[in-house]
Amino acid sequence: MDLDRRLRQRKKELVQKWFHAVIETYSADASRFFANQKDPFANPVGRAFREGLSGLFDHLINSEQNDPRQIGACLDPMIRIRAVQNFLPSQAIGFLFDFKKILRKDLGDALEHPDFSDALKRLEERIDAFGLIAFDVFMRCREKIYQLKADDLRERTFKAFERAGLVHDIPQANAEKDHYH
Amino acid sequence: MADDLLKPHELIANIKPRPPQTGWMDTPVKIRKGMYCYASNPKSVAALGFPNAREWNPLDEDWKLPPNWKEIVFEGMRERLDRFRTFKVFMDICVRCGACADKCHFFIGSGDPKNMPVLRAELLRSVYRRDFTTAGKLFGRLAGAREMTLDVLKEWWYYYFQCTECRRCSVFCPYGIDTAEITIMAREIFNLLGLNIDWIATPVANCYRTGNHLGIQPHAYKDMIDFFVDDIEDITGVRLNPHLNKKGADILFITPSGDVFADPGTYTAMGYLMLFHFLQEKYGLEVTWSTYASEGGNFGFFTSHETMKRLNAKMYAEAKRLGVKWILGGECGHMWRVIHQYMDTMNGPADFLEEPVSPITGTKFENAKSTKMVHITEFTADLIRHGKLDLDPSRNDHLVLTYHDSCNPSRGMGLLEEPRYVIKSVCNHFYEMPPNTIREQTFCCGSGAGLNAGENMELRMIGGFPRANAVKYVHETHGVNMLACICAIDRAALPTLMEYWVPEVNVTGVHELVANALNLPGQQERTTDLRGEPLPGMEADDE
Amino acid sequence: MNVNYIASLITVVVLFLIAYVGTQVVGLQVLFGIVIPYLALVVFLAGFIARVLNWARSPVPFRIPTTCGQQKSLPWIPSATVDNPSTTGGVIARMAVEILLFRSLFRNTKARLKGGERLSYEWEKWLWLAALIFHYAFFTVIVRHFRFFLEPVPAPLKWLQSVDGFLQIGLPGVLISGFALLAAVIFLFLRRVFIPQVRYISLASDYFPLFLIMGIAVSGIFMRYITKVDVVSVKALTMGLITFKPVLPETVGGLFYGHFFLVSVLLAYFPFSKLMHLGGIFMSPTRNLANTSREIRHINPWNYPVKVHTYEEYEDEFREKMVEAGLPVEKEPATGTSQEKE
């Protein structure tokens, strides 16, 4: 039996464990809600991780899948949420590497098998690579946040004034807001 | 968040950042960047005659409070308990059943337990119990009572500025406990200590002086309207002649200044102008705008009942000065909560106005006969129902719409069908979001109640996530590309929210859609919509 | 382990033991059978009334119902007459549905995505169901106990008892309400303990009444089915209390006094606790007002004049600019610029 087949068979359990590892990073009160509220609209965070991790798992074990854009697209909904929650960057993407531990624990004694250990090494390298992509996605989300901060109301207001050819009138209105930095 | 990087050994310890498992009373507040709004500018605080105007920073240890601040808080609570039965009853009767816990968009997005409405209210209730109830005085912690301290005050400030007063929790509460009401009281108490946020205090100061939140002076307001007239002429070939501050007009029209000064609300404002022009040409109805009452929105509502009243007084005063018959109100959320549930009581009776009747259809707006102010979607729905508008909905065929119920019109008024009727009459492609995210269960944009600043972007994105998630669903299943709403804060906040979560979806006001479909008498063939985007089948004309 | 429910549990056990020991060892039957019940009733009635009057003393300055459906506006749009009432009848209906059927708790709809993006809805109403069973069982139990205070027992009470005992098993016949009450109260307790977010918000004052009611139910069930309390003596005692000619029959045991004391504690505790939601639900302005805010002027008794920025002040500040922009003004500018108008 090769690692690939074994992982495919164990997908449901592994993704479930991974999901709980992610959910554990929230407070006890919230994690129960994120995990148990199955309504995707009442619990969009839970939905994103449930669906996202399952897709990510498929990408991970598919050694043909090396397109960072597709992998990034799969990571995006999850990272996008963690990028605006109260996490440090390390914590925001750390859940990816949790999968290594989950995997090793799940394989148990089978790890000793030479076939397995080689395949496992390759898989762990893939996890590392995914981690780097996750970092890109995280930065993209953060940059978006900073851009939105910069753009917000002032920019839109400015645009409307600009369209109206009223830009010279703006300092008066804006002077009030200049203490924002 | 990125600037408090951990050292390597801390990092390892923090790989599993399981939050502390301490009880909520023992978990002190940590004010985080991106989750709070900047402190108010002392100039704005002073301009309104509020106490304790000074520079201060929420991140500082010292908030520069008056030395007797505890007494001020106590007296502030006592006074409000005596004035508001809501406050008193809501302090006493919560059984902590937890029905509201997972109904708040901020909790759903952040998972922060203090964003559960029940706990947000307990922050204040715990102090109430100690200071105002026998059980709390006798049994302390066991009765859920705790002492007022600076940490408690900071916790209040942080979390009562993470509530958008949307009232969603109140829908699910078996006793109708309304967190908005508790947040309003907390914010009133903050104002007694000079603890407002600038995103609220400065618009309020502006509005007081210039009539609108942005501090736009009358001539600039007129310039902006003139610009809309030019733009509409380019698009339709029809020159409008709108009225400003006109005495003797039939109706006074008041809308949030955001519609006049910020995209995409400006297109909604153009929509109003085109509708009024059509009604004047066809039926001789005269509608005037006002530069004095140039703000429908009321950030005073997020400050205190008194400030709300001070700002709102302009509406009736201007209607009286201009001698109109009644008032028509534009698309706005909290503006309508104030008009519907507060205005007549605060600044009425409006006995100098007539009971509103649509002169075109003869419809009596019975539901507005005392306040004498009609919502524009009530007015337009009635016109469409009677076939009084000449509409070509195909000009909105490039749009696949969904509709976001704004919190206040849905839960503080019940304005649900009117905007839907208008949208369905002027657009051919409309899809609802899932039922537990619309109507009285609608999710907030995450930026209401004065929280649509730039510096708290993370909070806004988290709070708006449940809404965005439902939009994403209809985008993916029905190809929805436009989100309609009847709120100026929505029009300011949702484009940002969409840009982060569902960038393929734009935001529009309902009357922009009406104007796209409305045939003006004498118009040229329309090749673009109000945004200058080519209409379906018209793209070729550009080339 | 959680200090909140441990402390509550211990308190209830101690209370029971106080009454048991107090009557069986110390011989304080007069205290627990006569004095405390009278006191508790007085505290309950006076406290309840005082609390309600205290609420009523604060006015309702604004008409702010939470609207949960379509408003009444244009005649051709059907309005939600109960969830967003516009008439007194509608408000009564809304309150009735809220109080009798717990309408708001019933609102929890839960969507689920099934394969692909297809939506389906599920029933998720355990809190609603448990709360409903709890309150109705409690109500039935209370009404059922009226037979101890009425002689002769009125017919409707007998009917109630026969409905309650429809299972017709055991002797004395099993009454559903007592067990339903116990089951529901245990469910509500377990829910508080096992759902982290509910445990997090729970105070000792949430557990205490649950244990108190549990204690009352358990001691009641014991008396009825196991120790088979001497009902005739109990009735003699209760009838004595109600007719103000108290008697203390010898054959009434410690279990009864424990039960009776817990009930007394519940009564006395009631006005000072969250249990006052019984009265409060009637007073909640977001539920008990019609959504006629624009139709009928609501009066705020403390409405006071405020400082406003008048049109005159506004025009004085901006007059020149307004004239320049061609906006009509009330007063022409003093000098110079007047010819610019028109």
PDB file of N, CA, C and O in Angstrom, chain B residues 113-144:
ATOM      1  N   PRO B 113     -15.684  36.224  22.166  1.00  0.00           N
ATOM      2  CA  PRO B 113     -16.893  35.997  22.976  1.00  0.00           C
ATOM      3  C   PRO B 113     -17.551  37.289  23.463  1.00  0.00           C
ATOM      4  O   PRO B 113     -18.753  37.323  23.679  1.00  0.00           O
ATOM      5  N   LYS B 114     -16.767  38.345  23.640  1.00  0.00           N
ATOM      6  CA  LYS B 114     -17.379  39.584  24.115  1.00  0.00           C
ATOM      7  C   LYS B 114     -18.178  40.275  23.017  1.00  0.00           C
ATOM      8  O   LYS B 114     -18.820  41.295  23.264  1.00  0.00           O
ATOM      9  N   ASN B 115     -18.158  39.725  21.829  1.00  0.00           N
ATOM     10  CA  ASN B 115     -19.050  40.213  20.782  1.00  0.00           C
ATOM     11  C   ASN B 115     -20.387  39.484  20.765  1.00  0.00           C
ATOM     12  O   ASN B 115     -21.238  39.771  19.919  1.00  0.00           O
ATOM     13  N   MET B 116     -20.569  38.523  21.667  1.00  0.00           N
ATOM     14  CA  MET B 116     -21.905  37.935  21.789  1.00  0.00           C
ATOM     15  C   MET B 116     -22.792  39.011  22.413  1.00  0.00           C
ATOM     16  O   MET B 116     -22.414  39.592  23.436  1.00  0.00           O
ATOM     17  N   PRO B 117     -23.946  39.296  21.822  1.00  0.00           N
ATOM     18  CA  PRO B 117     -24.769  40.394  22.352  1.00  0.00           C
ATOM     19  C   PRO B 117     -25.021  40.284  23.847  1.00  0.00           C
ATOM     20  O   PRO B 117     -24.978  41.283  24.561  1.00  0.00           O
ATOM     21  N   VAL B 118     -25.260  39.079  24.333  1.00  0.00           N
ATOM     22  CA  VAL B 118     -25.541  38.919  25.756  1.00  0.00           C
ATOM     23  C   VAL B 118     -24.357  39.372  26.594  1.00  0.00           C
ATOM     24  O   VAL B 118     -24.509  40.052  27.607  1.00  0.00           O
ATOM     25  N   LEU B 119     -23.158  39.043  26.133  1.00  0.00           N
ATOM     26  CA  LEU B 119     -21.984  39.407  26.926  1.00  0.00           C
ATOM     27  C   LEU B 119     -21.687  40.898  26.785  1.00  0.00           C
ATOM     28  O   LEU B 119     -21.285  41.552  27.751  1.00  0.00           O
ATOM     29  N   ARG B 120     -21.929  41.428  25.589  1.00  0.00           N
ATOM     30  CA  ARG B 120     -21.739  42.858  25.389  1.00  0.00           C
ATOM     31  C   ARG B 120     -22.623  43.614  26.388  1.00  0.00           C
ATOM     32  O   ARG B 120     -22.192  44.575  27.014  1.00  0.00           O
ATOM     33  N   ALA B 121     -23.839  43.130  26.568  1.00  0.00           N
ATOM     34  CA  ALA B 121     -24.743  43.779  27.522  1.00  0.00           C
ATOM     35  C   ALA B 121     -24.298  43.517  28.958  1.00  0.00           C
ATOM     36  O   ALA B 121     -24.403  44.387  29.822  1.00  0.00           O
ATOM     37  N   GLU B 122     -23.768  42.313  29.217  1.00  0.00           N
ATOM     38  CA  GLU B 122     -23.325  41.985  30.581  1.00  0.00           C
ATOM     39  C   GLU B 122     -22.197  42.902  31.039  1.00  0.00           C
ATOM     40  O   GLU B 122     -22.033  43.135  32.241  1.00  0.00           O
ATOM     41  N   LEU B 123     -21.411  43.405  30.095  1.00  0.00           N
ATOM     42  CA  LEU B 123     -20.321  44.306  30.469  1.00  0.00           C
ATOM     43  C   LEU B 123     -20.884  45.463  31.287  1.00  0.00           C
ATOM     44  O   LEU B 123     -20.299  45.888  32.282  1.00  0.00           O
ATOM     45  N   LEU B 124     -22.035  45.948  30.854  1.00  0.00           N
ATOM     46  CA  LEU B 124     -22.661  47.070  31.554  1.00  0.00           C
ATOM     47  C   LEU B 124     -23.523  46.585  32.717  1.00  0.00           C
ATOM     48  O   LEU B 124     -23.537  47.167  33.791  1.00  0.00           O
ATOM     49  N   ARG B 125     -24.234  45.478  32.456  1.00  0.00           N
ATOM     50  CA  ARG B 125     -25.115  44.937  33.497  1.00  0.00           C
ATOM     51  C   ARG B 125     -24.356  44.619  34.772  1.00  0.00           C
ATOM     52  O   ARG B 125     -24.863  44.816  35.871  1.00  0.00           O
ATOM     53  N   SER B 126     -23.134  44.101  34.628  1.00  0.00           N
ATOM     54  CA  SER B 126     -22.377  43.704  35.816  1.00  0.00           C
ATOM     55  C   SER B 126     -22.173  44.919  36.737  1.00  0.00           C
ATOM     56  O   SER B 126     -22.265  44.788  37.954  1.00  0.00           O
ATOM     57  N   VAL B 127     -21.903  46.059  36.129  1.00  0.00           N
ATOM     58  CA  VAL B 127     -21.707  47.272  36.933  1.00  0.00           C
ATOM     59  C   VAL B 127     -23.057  47.761  37.478  1.00  0.00           C
ATOM     60  O   VAL B 127     -23.164  48.171  38.636  1.00  0.00           O
ATOM     61  N   TYR B 128     -24.081  47.663  36.638  1.00  0.00           N
ATOM     62  CA  TYR B 128     -25.431  48.029  37.083  1.00  0.00           C
ATOM     63  C   TYR B 128     -25.808  47.234  38.335  1.00  0.00           C
ATOM     64  O   TYR B 128     -26.330  47.785  39.310  1.00  0.00           O
ATOM     65  N   ARG B 129     -25.544  45.932  38.299  1.00  0.00           N
ATOM     66  CA  ARG B 129     -25.949  45.087  39.433  1.00  0.00           C
ATOM     67  C   ARG B 129     -25.293  45.552  40.723  1.00  0.00           C
ATOM     68  O   ARG B 129     -25.914  45.610  41.762  1.00  0.00           O
ATOM     69  N   ARG B 130     -24.013  45.868  40.613  1.00  0.00           N
ATOM     70  CA  ARG B 130     -23.306  46.252  41.814  1.00  0.00           C
ATOM     71  C   ARG B 130     -23.792  47.595  42.349  1.00  0.00           C
ATOM     72  O   ARG B 130     -23.934  47.794  43.559  1.00  0.00           O
ATOM     73  N   ASP B 131     -24.047  48.512  41.445  1.00  0.00           N
ATOM     74  CA  ASP B 131     -24.395  49.865  41.879  1.00  0.00           C
ATOM     75  C   ASP B 131     -25.885  50.079  42.128  1.00  0.00           C
ATOM     76  O   ASP B 131     -26.268  50.992  42.844  1.00  0.00           O
ATOM     77  N   PHE B 132     -26.726  49.260  41.506  1.00  0.00           N
ATOM     78  CA  PHE B 132     -28.159  49.566  41.576  1.00  0.00           C
ATOM     79  C   PHE B 132     -29.050  48.437  42.078  1.00  0.00           C
ATOM     80  O   PHE B 132     -30.250  48.610  42.170  1.00  0.00           O
ATOM     81  N   THR B 133     -28.500  47.240  42.342  1.00  0.00           N
ATOM     82  CA  THR B 133     -29.384  46.166  42.811  1.00  0.00           C
ATOM     83  C   THR B 133     -28.943  45.618  44.165  1.00  0.00           C
ATOM     84  O   THR B 133     -27.751  45.581  44.471  1.00  0.00           O
ATOM     85  N   THR B 134     -29.920  45.166  44.935  1.00  0.00           N
ATOM     86  CA  THR B 134     -29.640  44.606  46.256  1.00  0.00           C
ATOM     87  C   THR B 134     -28.828  43.325  46.125  1.00  0.00           C
ATOM     88  O   THR B 134     -27.846  43.130  46.844  1.00  0.00           O
ATOM     89  N   ALA B 135     -29.246  42.450  45.226  1.00  0.00           N
ATOM     90  CA  ALA B 135     -28.558  41.171  45.076  1.00  0.00           C
ATOM     91  C   ALA B 135     -27.096  41.390  44.727  1.00  0.00           C
ATOM     92  O   ALA B 135     -26.201  40.723  45.255  1.00  0.00           O
ATOM     93  N   GLY B 136     -26.851  42.332  43.833  1.00  0.00           N
ATOM     94  CA  GLY B 136     -25.488  42.614  43.409  1.00  0.00           C
ATOM     95  C   GLY B 136     -24.645  43.156  44.548  1.00  0.00           C
ATOM     96  O   GLY B 136     -23.480  42.797  44.710  1.00  0.00           O
ATOM     97  N   LYS B 137     -25.245  44.001  45.358  1.00  0.00           N
ATOM     98  CA  LYS B 137     -24.510  44.575  46.487  1.00  0.00           C
ATOM     99  C   LYS B 137     -24.179  43.494  47.509  1.00  0.00           C
ATOM    100  O   LYS B 137     -23.107  43.483  48.096  1.00  0.00           O
ATOM    101  N   LEU B 138     -25.136  42.563  47.743  1.00  0.00           N
ATOM    102  CA  LEU B 138     -24.949  41.533  48.752  1.00  0.00           C
ATOM    103  C   LEU B 138     -24.017  40.423  48.293  1.00  0.00           C
ATOM    104  O   LEU B 138     -23.141  39.996  49.030  1.00  0.00           O
ATOM    105  N   PHE B 139     -24.225  39.942  47.069  1.00  0.00           N
ATOM    106  CA  PHE B 139     -23.526  38.725  46.665  1.00  0.00           C
ATOM    107  C   PHE B 139     -22.392  38.945  45.670  1.00  0.00           C
ATOM    108  O   PHE B 139     -21.702  38.000  45.301  1.00  0.00           O
ATOM    109  N   GLY B 140     -22.201  40.179  45.199  1.00  0.00           N
ATOM    110  CA  GLY B 140     -21.061  40.485  44.336  1.00  0.00           C
ATOM    111  C   GLY B 140     -20.957  39.574  43.126  1.00  0.00           C
ATOM    112  O   GLY B 140     -21.920  39.387  42.394  1.00  0.00           O
ATOM    113  N   ARG B 141     -19.773  38.988  42.970  1.00  0.00           N
ATOM    114  CA  ARG B 141     -19.491  38.149  41.807  1.00  0.00           C
ATOM    115  C   ARG B 141     -20.540  37.065  41.583  1.00  0.00           C
ATOM    116  O   ARG B 141     -20.899  36.734  40.456  1.00  0.00           O
ATOM    117  N   LEU B 142     -21.026  36.454  42.692  1.00  0.00           N
ATOM    118  CA  LEU B 142     -21.983  35.363  42.537  1.00  0.00           C
ATOM    119  C   LEU B 142     -23.268  35.849  41.872  1.00  0.00           C
ATOM    120  O   LEU B 142     -23.949  35.097  41.193  1.00  0.00           O
ATOM    121  N   ALA B 143     -23.587  37.093  42.072  1.00  0.00           N
ATOM    122  CA  ALA B 143     -24.781  37.645  41.430  1.00  0.00           C
ATOM    123  C   ALA B 143     -24.411  38.307  40.106  1.00  0.00           C
ATOM    124  O   ALA B 143     -25.232  38.969  39.498  1.00  0.00           O
ATOM    125  N   GLY B 144     -23.160  38.126  39.683  1.00  0.00           N
ATOM    126  CA  GLY B 144     -22.744  38.701  38.409  1.00  0.00           C
ATOM    127  C   GLY B 144     -22.457  40.185  38.500  1.00  0.00           C
ATOM    128  O   GLY B 144     -22.574  40.903  37.510  1.00  0.00           O
TER     129      GLY B 144
END
